[in-house]
Short mmCIF file of N, CA and C in Angstrom, two decimals:
data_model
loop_
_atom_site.label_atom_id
_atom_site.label_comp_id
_atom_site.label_asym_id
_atom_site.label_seq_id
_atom_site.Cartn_x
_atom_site.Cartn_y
_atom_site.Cartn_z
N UNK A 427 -1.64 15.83 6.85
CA UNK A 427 -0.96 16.98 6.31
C UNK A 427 -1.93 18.15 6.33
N UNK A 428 -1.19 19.33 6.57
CA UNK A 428 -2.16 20.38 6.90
C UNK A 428 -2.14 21.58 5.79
N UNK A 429 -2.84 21.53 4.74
CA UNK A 429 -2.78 22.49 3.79
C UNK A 429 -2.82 23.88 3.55
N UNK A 430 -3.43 24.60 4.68
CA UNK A 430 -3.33 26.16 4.28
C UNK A 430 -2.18 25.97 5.51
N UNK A 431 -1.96 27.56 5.18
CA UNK A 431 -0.70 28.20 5.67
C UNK A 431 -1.60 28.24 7.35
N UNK A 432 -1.30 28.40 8.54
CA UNK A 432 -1.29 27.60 9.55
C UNK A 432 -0.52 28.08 10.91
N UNK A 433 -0.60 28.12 12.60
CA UNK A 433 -0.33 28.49 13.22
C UNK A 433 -0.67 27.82 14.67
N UNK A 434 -0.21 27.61 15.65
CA UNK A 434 -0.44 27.32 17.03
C UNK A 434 -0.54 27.87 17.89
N UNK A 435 -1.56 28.01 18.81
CA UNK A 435 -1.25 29.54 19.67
C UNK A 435 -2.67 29.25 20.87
N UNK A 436 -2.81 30.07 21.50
CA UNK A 436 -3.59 29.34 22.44
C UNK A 436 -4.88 29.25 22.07
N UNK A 437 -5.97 28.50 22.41
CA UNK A 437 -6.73 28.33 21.52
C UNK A 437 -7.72 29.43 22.19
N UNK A 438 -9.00 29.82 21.89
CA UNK A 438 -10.05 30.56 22.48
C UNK A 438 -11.24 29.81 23.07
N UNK A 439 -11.14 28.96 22.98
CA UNK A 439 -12.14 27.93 23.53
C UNK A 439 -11.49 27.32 24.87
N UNK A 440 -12.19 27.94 26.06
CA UNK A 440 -11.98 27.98 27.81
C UNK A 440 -11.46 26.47 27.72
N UNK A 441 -10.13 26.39 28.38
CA UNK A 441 -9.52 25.28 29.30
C UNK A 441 -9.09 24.09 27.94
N UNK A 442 -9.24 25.10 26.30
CA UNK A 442 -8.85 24.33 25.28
C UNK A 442 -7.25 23.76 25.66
N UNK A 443 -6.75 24.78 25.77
CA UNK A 443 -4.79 25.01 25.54
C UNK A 443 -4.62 25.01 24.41
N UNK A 444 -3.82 24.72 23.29
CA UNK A 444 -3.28 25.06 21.89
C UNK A 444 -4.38 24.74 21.09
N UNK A 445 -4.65 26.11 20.09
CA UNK A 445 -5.61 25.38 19.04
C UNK A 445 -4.79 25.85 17.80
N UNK A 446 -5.50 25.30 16.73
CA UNK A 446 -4.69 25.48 15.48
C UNK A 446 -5.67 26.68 14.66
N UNK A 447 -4.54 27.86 14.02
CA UNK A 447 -5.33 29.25 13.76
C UNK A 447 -5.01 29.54 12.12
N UNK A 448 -5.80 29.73 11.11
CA UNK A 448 -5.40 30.01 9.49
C UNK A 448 -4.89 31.03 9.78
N UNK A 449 -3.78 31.19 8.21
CA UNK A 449 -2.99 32.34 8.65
C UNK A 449 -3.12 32.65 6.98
N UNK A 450 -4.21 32.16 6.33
CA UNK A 450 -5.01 32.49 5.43
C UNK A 450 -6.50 32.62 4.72
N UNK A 451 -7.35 33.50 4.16
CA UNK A 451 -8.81 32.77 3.55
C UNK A 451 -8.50 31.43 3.32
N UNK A 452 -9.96 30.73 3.21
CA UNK A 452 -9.93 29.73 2.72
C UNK A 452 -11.56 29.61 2.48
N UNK A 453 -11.41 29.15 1.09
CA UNK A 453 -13.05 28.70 0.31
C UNK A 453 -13.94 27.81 1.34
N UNK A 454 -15.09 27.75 1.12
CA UNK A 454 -15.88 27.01 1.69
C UNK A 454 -15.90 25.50 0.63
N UNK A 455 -15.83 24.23 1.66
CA UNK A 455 -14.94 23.17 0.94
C UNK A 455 -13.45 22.66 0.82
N UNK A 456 -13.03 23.62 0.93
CA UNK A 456 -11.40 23.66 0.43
C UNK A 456 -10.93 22.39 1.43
N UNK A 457 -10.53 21.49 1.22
CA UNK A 457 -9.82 20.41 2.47
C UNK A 457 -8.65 20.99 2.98
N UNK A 458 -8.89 21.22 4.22
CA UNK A 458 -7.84 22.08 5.57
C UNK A 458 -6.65 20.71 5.58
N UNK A 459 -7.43 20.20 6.18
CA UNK A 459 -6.32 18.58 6.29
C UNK A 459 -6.66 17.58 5.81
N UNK A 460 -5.56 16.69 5.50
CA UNK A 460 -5.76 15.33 4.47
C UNK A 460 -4.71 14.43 5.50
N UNK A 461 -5.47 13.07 5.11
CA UNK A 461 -4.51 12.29 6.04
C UNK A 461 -3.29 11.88 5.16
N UNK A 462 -2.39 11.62 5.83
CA UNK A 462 -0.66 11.20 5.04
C UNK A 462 -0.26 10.19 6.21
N UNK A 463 0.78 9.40 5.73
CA UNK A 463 1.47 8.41 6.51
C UNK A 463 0.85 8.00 8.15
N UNK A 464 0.08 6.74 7.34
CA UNK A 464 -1.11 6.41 8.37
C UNK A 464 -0.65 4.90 8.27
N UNK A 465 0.34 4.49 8.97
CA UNK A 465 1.00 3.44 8.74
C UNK A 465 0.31 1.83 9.04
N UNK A 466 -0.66 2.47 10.10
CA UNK A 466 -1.22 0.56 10.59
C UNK A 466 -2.95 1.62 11.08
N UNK A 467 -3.83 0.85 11.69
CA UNK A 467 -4.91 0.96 12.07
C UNK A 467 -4.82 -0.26 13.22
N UNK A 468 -6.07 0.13 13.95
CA UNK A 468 -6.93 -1.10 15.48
C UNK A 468 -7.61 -0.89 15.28
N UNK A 469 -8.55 -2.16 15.83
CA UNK A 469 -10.17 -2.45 16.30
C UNK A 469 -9.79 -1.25 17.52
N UNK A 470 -11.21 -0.59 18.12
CA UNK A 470 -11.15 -0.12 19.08
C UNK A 470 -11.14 -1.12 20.55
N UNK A 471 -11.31 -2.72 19.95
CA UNK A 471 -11.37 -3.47 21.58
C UNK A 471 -9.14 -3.76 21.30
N UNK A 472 -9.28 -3.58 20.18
CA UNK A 472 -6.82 -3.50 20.18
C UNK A 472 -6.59 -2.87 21.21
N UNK A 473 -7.28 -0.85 20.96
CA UNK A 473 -6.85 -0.19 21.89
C UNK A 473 -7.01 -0.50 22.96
N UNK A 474 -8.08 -0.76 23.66
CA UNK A 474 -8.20 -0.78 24.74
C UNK A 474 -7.76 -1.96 25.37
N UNK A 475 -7.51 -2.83 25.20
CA UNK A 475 -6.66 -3.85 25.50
C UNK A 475 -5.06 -3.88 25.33
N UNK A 476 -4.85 -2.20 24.96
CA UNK A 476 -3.25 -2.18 25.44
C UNK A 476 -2.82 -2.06 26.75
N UNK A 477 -1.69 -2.35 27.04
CA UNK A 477 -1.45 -1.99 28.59
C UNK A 477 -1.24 -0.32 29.05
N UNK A 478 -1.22 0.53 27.63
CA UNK A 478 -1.53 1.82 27.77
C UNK A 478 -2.35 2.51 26.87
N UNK A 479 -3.45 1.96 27.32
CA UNK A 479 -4.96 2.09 26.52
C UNK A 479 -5.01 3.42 27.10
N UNK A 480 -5.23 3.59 28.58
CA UNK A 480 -5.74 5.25 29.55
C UNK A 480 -4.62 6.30 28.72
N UNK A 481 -3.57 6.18 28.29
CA UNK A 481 -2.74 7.16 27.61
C UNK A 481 -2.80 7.20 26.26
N UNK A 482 -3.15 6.51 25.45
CA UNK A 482 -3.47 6.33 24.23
C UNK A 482 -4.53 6.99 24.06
N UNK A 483 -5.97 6.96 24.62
CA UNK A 483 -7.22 7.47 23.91
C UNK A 483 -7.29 8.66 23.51
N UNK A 484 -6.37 9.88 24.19
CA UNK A 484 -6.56 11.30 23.61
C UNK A 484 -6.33 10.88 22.40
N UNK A 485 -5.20 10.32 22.18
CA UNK A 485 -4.27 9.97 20.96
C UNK A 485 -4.99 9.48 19.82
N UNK A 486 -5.88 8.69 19.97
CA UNK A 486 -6.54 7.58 19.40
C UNK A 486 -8.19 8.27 17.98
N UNK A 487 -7.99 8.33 17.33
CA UNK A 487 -8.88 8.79 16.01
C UNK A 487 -9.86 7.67 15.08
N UNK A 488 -11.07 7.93 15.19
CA UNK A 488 -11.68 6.58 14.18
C UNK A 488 -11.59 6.82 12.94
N UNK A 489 -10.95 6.20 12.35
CA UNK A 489 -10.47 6.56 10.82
C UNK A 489 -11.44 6.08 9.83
N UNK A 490 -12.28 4.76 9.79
CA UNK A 490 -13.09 4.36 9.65
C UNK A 490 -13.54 3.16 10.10
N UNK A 491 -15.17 3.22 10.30
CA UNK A 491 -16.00 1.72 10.73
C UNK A 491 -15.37 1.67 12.30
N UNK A 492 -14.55 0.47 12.97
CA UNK A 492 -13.88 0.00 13.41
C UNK A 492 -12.14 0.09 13.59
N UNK A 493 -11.69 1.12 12.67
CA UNK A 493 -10.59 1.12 12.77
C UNK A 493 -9.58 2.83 13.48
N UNK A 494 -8.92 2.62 14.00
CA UNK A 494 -8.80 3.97 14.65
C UNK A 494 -7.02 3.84 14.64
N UNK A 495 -6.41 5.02 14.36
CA UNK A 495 -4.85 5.56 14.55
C UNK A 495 -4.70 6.02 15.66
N UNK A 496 -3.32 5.79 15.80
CA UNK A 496 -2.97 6.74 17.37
C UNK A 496 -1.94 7.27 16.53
N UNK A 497 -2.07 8.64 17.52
CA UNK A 497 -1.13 9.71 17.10
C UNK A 497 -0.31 9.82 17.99
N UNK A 498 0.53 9.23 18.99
CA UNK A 498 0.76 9.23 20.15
C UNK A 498 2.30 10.56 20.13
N UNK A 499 2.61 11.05 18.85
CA UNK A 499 3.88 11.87 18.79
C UNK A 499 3.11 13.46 18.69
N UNK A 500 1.70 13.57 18.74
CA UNK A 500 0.77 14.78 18.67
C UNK A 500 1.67 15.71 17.95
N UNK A 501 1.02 14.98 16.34
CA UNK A 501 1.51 15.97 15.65
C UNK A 501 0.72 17.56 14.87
N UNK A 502 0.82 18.70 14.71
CA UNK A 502 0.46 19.59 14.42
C UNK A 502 -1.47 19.46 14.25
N UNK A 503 -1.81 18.32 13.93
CA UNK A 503 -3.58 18.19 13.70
C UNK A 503 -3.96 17.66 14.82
N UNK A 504 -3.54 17.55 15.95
CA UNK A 504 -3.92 17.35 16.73
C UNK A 504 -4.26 18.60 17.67
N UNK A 505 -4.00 19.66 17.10
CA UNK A 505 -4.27 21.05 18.14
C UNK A 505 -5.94 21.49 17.97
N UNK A 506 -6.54 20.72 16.74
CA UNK A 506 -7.46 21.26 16.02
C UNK A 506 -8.29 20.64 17.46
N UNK A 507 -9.36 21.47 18.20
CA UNK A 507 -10.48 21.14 19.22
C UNK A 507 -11.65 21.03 18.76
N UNK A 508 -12.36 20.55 19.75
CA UNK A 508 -14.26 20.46 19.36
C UNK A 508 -14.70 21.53 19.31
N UNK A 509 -15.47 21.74 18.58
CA UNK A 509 -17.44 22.19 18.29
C UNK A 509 -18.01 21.61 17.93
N UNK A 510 -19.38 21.64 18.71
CA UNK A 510 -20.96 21.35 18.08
C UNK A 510 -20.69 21.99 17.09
N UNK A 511 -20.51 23.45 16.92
CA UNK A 511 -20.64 24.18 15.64
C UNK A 511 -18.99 24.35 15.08
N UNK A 512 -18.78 23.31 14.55
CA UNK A 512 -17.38 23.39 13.98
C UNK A 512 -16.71 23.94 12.81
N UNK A 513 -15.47 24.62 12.36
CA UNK A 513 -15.42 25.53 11.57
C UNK A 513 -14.81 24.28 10.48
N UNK A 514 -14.65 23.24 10.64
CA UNK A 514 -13.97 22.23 10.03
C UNK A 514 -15.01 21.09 10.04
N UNK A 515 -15.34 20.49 8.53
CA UNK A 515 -16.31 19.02 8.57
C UNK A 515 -15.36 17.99 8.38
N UNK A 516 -15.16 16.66 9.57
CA UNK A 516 -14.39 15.88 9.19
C UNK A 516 -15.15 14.61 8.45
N UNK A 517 -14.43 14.29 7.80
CA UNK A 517 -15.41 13.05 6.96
C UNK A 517 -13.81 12.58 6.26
N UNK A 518 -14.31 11.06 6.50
CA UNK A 518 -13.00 9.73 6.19
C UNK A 518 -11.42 10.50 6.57
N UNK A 519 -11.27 11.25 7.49
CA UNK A 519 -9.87 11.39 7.89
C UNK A 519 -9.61 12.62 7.34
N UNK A 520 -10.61 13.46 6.17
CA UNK A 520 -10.04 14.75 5.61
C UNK A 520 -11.16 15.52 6.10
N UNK A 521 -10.19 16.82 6.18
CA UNK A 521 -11.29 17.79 6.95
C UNK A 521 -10.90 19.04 6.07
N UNK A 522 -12.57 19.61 5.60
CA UNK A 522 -13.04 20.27 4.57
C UNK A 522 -13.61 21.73 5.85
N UNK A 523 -12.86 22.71 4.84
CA UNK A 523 -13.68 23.95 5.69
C UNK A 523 -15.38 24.36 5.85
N UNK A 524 -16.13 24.61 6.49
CA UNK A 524 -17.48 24.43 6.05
C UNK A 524 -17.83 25.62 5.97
N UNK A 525 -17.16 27.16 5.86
CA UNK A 525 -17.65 27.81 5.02
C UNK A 525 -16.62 28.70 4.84
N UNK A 526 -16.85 30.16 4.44
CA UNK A 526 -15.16 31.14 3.82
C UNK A 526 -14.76 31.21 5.19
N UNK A 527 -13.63 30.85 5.49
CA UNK A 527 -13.26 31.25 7.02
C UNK A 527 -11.77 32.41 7.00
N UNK A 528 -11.56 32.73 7.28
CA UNK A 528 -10.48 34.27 6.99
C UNK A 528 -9.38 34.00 8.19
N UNK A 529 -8.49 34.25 7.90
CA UNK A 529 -7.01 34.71 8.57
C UNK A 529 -7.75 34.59 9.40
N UNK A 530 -6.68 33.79 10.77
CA UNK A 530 -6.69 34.18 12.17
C UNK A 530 -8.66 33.14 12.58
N UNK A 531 -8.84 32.62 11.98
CA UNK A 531 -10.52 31.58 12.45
C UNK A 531 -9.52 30.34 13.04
N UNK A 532 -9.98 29.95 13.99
CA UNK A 532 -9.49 28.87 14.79
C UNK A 532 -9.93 27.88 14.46
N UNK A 533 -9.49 26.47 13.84
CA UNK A 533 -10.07 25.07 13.22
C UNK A 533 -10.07 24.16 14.33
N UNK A 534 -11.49 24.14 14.11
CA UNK A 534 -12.61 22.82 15.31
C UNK A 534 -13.27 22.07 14.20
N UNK A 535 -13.50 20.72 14.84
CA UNK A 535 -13.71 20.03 14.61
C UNK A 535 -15.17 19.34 15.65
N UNK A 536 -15.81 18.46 15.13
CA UNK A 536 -17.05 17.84 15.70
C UNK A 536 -16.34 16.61 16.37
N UNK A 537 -15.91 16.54 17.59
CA UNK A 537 -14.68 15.20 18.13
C UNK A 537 -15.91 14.21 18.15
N UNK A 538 -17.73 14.16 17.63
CA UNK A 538 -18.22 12.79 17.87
C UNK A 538 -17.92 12.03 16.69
N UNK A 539 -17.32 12.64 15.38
CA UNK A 539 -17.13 11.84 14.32
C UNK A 539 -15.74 10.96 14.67
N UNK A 540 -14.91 11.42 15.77
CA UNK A 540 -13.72 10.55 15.83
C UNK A 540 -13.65 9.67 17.41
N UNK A 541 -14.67 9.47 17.66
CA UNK A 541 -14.71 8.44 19.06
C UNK A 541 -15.64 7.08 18.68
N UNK A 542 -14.85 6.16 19.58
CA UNK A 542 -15.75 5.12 19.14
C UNK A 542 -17.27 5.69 19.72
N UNK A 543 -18.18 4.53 19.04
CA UNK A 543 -19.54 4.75 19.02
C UNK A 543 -19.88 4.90 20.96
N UNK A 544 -20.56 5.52 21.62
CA UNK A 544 -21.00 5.81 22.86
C UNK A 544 -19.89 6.14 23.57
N UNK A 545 -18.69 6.43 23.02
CA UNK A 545 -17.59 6.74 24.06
C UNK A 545 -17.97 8.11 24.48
N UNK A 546 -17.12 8.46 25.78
CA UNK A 546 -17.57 9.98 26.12
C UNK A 546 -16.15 10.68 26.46
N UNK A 547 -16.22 11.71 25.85
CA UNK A 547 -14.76 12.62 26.00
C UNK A 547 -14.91 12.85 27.42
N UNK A 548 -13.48 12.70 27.73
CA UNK A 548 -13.00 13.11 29.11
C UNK A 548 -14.01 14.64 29.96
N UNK A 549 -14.29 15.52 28.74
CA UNK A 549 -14.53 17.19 28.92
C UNK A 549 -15.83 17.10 28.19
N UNK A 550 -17.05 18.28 28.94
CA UNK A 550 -17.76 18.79 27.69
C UNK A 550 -17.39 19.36 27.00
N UNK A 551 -18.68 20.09 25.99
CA UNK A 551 -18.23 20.88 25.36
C UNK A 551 -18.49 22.30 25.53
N UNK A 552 -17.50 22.93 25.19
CA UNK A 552 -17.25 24.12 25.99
C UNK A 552 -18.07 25.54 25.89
N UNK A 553 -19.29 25.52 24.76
CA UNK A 553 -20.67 26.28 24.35
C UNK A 553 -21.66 25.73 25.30
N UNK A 554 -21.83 24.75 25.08
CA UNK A 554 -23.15 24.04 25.58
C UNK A 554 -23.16 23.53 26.93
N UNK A 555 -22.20 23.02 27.29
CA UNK A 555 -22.15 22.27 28.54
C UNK A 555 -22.25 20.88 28.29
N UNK A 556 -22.54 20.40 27.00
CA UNK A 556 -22.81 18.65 26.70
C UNK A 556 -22.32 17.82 26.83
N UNK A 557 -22.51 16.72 27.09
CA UNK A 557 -21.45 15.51 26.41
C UNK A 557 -21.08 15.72 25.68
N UNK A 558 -19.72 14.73 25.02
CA UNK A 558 -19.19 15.16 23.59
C UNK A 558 -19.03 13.05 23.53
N UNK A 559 -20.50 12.70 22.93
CA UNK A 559 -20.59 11.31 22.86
C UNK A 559 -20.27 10.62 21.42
N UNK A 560 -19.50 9.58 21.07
CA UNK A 560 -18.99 8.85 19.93
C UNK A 560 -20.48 8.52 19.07
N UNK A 561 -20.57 9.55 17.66
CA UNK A 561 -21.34 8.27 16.85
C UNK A 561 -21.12 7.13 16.71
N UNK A 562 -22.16 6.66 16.01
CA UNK A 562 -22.12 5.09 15.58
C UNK A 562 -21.23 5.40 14.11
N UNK A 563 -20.56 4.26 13.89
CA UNK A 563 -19.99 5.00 12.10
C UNK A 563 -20.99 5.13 11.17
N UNK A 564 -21.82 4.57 10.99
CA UNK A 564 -23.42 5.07 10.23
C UNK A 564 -23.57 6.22 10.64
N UNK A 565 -24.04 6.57 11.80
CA UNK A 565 -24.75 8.26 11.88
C UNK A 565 -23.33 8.95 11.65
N UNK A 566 -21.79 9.10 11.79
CA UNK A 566 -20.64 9.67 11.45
C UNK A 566 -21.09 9.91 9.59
N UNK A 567 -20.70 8.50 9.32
CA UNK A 567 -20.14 8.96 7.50
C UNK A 567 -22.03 9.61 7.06
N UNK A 568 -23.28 8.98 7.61
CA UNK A 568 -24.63 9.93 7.10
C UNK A 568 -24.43 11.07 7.56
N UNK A 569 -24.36 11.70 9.08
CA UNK A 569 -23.91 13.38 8.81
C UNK A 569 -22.28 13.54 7.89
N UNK A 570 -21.49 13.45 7.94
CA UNK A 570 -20.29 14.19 7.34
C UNK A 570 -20.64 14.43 5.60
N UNK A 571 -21.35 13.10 5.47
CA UNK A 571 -21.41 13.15 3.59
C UNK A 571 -22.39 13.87 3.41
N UNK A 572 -24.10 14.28 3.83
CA UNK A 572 -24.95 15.02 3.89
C UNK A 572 -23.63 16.38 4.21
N UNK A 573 -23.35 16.61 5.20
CA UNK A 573 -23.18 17.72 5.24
C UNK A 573 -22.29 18.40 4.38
N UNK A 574 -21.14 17.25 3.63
CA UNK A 574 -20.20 17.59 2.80
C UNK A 574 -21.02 17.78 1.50
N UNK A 575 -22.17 16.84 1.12
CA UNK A 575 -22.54 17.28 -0.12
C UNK A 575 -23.46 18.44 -0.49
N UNK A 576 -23.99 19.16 0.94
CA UNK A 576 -24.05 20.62 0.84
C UNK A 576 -23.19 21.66 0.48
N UNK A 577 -21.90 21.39 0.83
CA UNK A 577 -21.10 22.34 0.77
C UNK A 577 -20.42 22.67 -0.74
N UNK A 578 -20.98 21.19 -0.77
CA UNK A 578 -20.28 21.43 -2.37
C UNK A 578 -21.40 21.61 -3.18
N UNK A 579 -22.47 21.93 -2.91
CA UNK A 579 -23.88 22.58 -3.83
C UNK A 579 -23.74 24.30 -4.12
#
């Protein structure tokens, strides 16, 4: 579920296509999105052992440890794209703004907190030129909670 007021439109980040844009302030902290009706979870060896594993992985989110959702109906949080420098910290499925972001700031996200561990996104990333490679869930929940318990200092 996506809590501030909210918009779709093309994103600004080269060869993104739709990103998701506030269509209000929002505090530094404030949780942008919270997860809702998250009906089942997989091991990441489930997914890939579907017979439409290659169409599933955009789809596919590590929710925690070992366990990952598919979104396969791409609903509205799925427009949200990567940054290294992301305007959104995701940590356990909710994503907290990481600082005052104003009308019209485009919500990115860090996509290594949601791939399995060494996976590699299809794309770099679109500042740097990098990989965009899966933490381990240790280095995921040690950066997100470090970084979340800054924000709330």
């Amino acid at each position: 579920m996506i809590l501030p007021r909210y918009h779709i439109s093309p994103s600004l980040i080269p060869d993104a296509g739709q990103g998701m844009f506030l269509d209000q302030t929002v505090e530094p902290g404030s949780i942008l999105i919270a997860p809702d009706a998250i009906p089942q979870t997989w091991t990441f060896s489930e997914v890939m052992a579907m017979p439409n594993a290659r169409e599933l992985l955009p789809a596919t989110v590590r929710w925690f440890e070992d366990r990952y959702t598919i979104s396969n109906d791409w609903p509205d949080e799925c427009f949200v794209n990567h940054s290294f420098a992301p305007t959104g910290l995701w940590h356990l499925g909710f994503v907290f703004a990481t600082a005052r972001l104003g009308s019209g700031t485009e919500i990115t996200v860090d996509y290594r907190h949601l791939l399995a561990p060494g996976q590699e996104e299809d794309f770099h990333d679109a500042e740097s030129g990098q990989p965009i490679v899966g933490f381990t869930w240790k280095e995921s929940l040690r950066a997100s909670s470090q970084a979340l318990l800054r924000l709330l200092d």
